[in-house]
Amino acid sequence: QVQLVESGGGLVQAGGSLRLSCAASGIIFSINGMGWYRQAPGKQRELVAYVNSEGNTNYEDSVKGRFTISRDNAKNLGYLQMNSLKPEDTAVYYCYARIRTLSGGEFGAWGQGTQVTVSS
């Protein structure tokens, strides 16, 4: 059983910053990739940022230059630093991890989500 737990969401004024954290626990051999997705009311879930096992990153266009994804492989932690937040960043943010098991299998795991609200 693998669990992802996000933290760090909250209410912030436009222009402010938040740092989201994602902690993975359970029987994990390794984490191939970690990502952050978000879902605003009435919209589909979208990829915000992703970092693979080699540390290569990619970002959704609207967050480039404002958000930074990182990970601590030794501790199975992931982070999303969000700066210069805008009201349109308001959404529930979900952590995603591609988990490799001890038996060599692989599956995707999701966190429960954390609310980020940016006021204008």
Short mmCIF file of C-alpha atoms in Angstrom, two decimals, residues 40-104:
data_model
loop_
_atom_site.label_atom_id
_atom_site.label_comp_id
_atom_site.label_asym_id
_atom_site.label_seq_id
_atom_site.Cartn_x
_atom_site.Cartn_y
_atom_site.Cartn_z
CA ALA A 40 -10.32 24.07 -10.85
CA PRO A 41 -14.12 23.99 -10.46
CA GLY A 42 -15.79 23.00 -13.70
CA LYS A 43 -12.50 22.21 -15.42
CA GLN A 44 -10.54 19.07 -16.19
CA ARG A 45 -7.50 18.08 -14.17
CA GLU A 46 -4.37 19.40 -15.82
CA LEU A 47 -0.66 18.78 -15.46
CA VAL A 48 1.14 21.66 -13.78
CA ALA A 49 4.68 20.34 -13.45
CA TYR A 50 6.54 17.05 -13.67
CA VAL A 51 10.01 15.83 -12.77
CA ASN A 52 11.33 12.48 -13.93
CA SER A 53 13.83 10.18 -12.27
CA GLU A 54 16.74 11.97 -13.95
CA GLY A 55 15.62 15.36 -12.66
CA ASN A 56 14.31 16.62 -15.97
CA THR A 57 11.33 18.91 -15.56
CA ASN A 58 8.48 20.20 -17.64
CA TYR A 59 5.86 22.82 -16.84
CA GLU A 60 2.49 23.93 -18.05
CA ASP A 61 2.98 27.15 -20.02
CA SER A 62 1.06 29.42 -17.65
CA VAL A 63 3.28 28.54 -14.67
CA LYS A 64 6.68 28.65 -16.35
CA GLY A 65 8.97 31.05 -14.54
CA ARG A 66 6.69 31.14 -11.49
CA PHE A 67 6.53 27.53 -10.25
CA THR A 68 9.41 25.20 -9.49
CA ILE A 69 9.10 21.46 -8.97
CA SER A 70 11.70 19.53 -7.01
CA ARG A 71 12.11 16.22 -5.24
CA ASP A 72 14.14 14.56 -2.50
CA ASN A 73 14.70 11.01 -3.72
CA ALA A 74 16.22 9.79 -0.46
CA LYS A 75 13.13 10.80 1.51
CA ASN A 76 10.47 10.16 -1.15
CA LEU A 77 9.38 13.79 -0.99
CA GLY A 78 8.21 16.13 -3.69
CA TYR A 79 7.72 19.88 -3.67
CA LEU A 80 6.08 22.59 -5.72
CA GLN A 81 7.24 26.13 -5.02
CA MET A 82 4.65 28.56 -6.32
CA ASN A 83 5.56 32.22 -6.62
CA SER A 84 3.74 35.22 -8.07
CA LEU A 85 0.45 33.45 -7.62
CA LYS A 86 -2.55 34.58 -9.61
CA PRO A 87 -6.28 34.12 -8.98
CA GLU A 88 -6.39 31.75 -11.96
CA ASP A 89 -4.04 29.41 -10.06
CA THR A 90 -6.89 28.68 -7.67
CA ALA A 91 -7.57 24.94 -7.73
CA VAL A 92 -7.19 21.70 -5.86
CA TYR A 93 -3.62 20.55 -6.37
CA TYR A 94 -2.84 16.83 -6.53
CA CYS A 95 0.46 15.06 -6.17
CA TYR A 96 1.14 12.16 -8.53
CA ALA A 97 3.96 9.64 -8.38
CA ARG A 98 5.01 6.80 -10.64
CA ILE A 99 5.93 4.07 -8.18
CA ARG A 100 8.24 1.15 -8.89
CA THR A 101 7.64 -1.84 -6.62
CA LEU A 102 10.09 -4.35 -5.19
CA SER A 103 8.86 -6.94 -7.71
CA GLY A 104 9.64 -4.67 -10.62
#
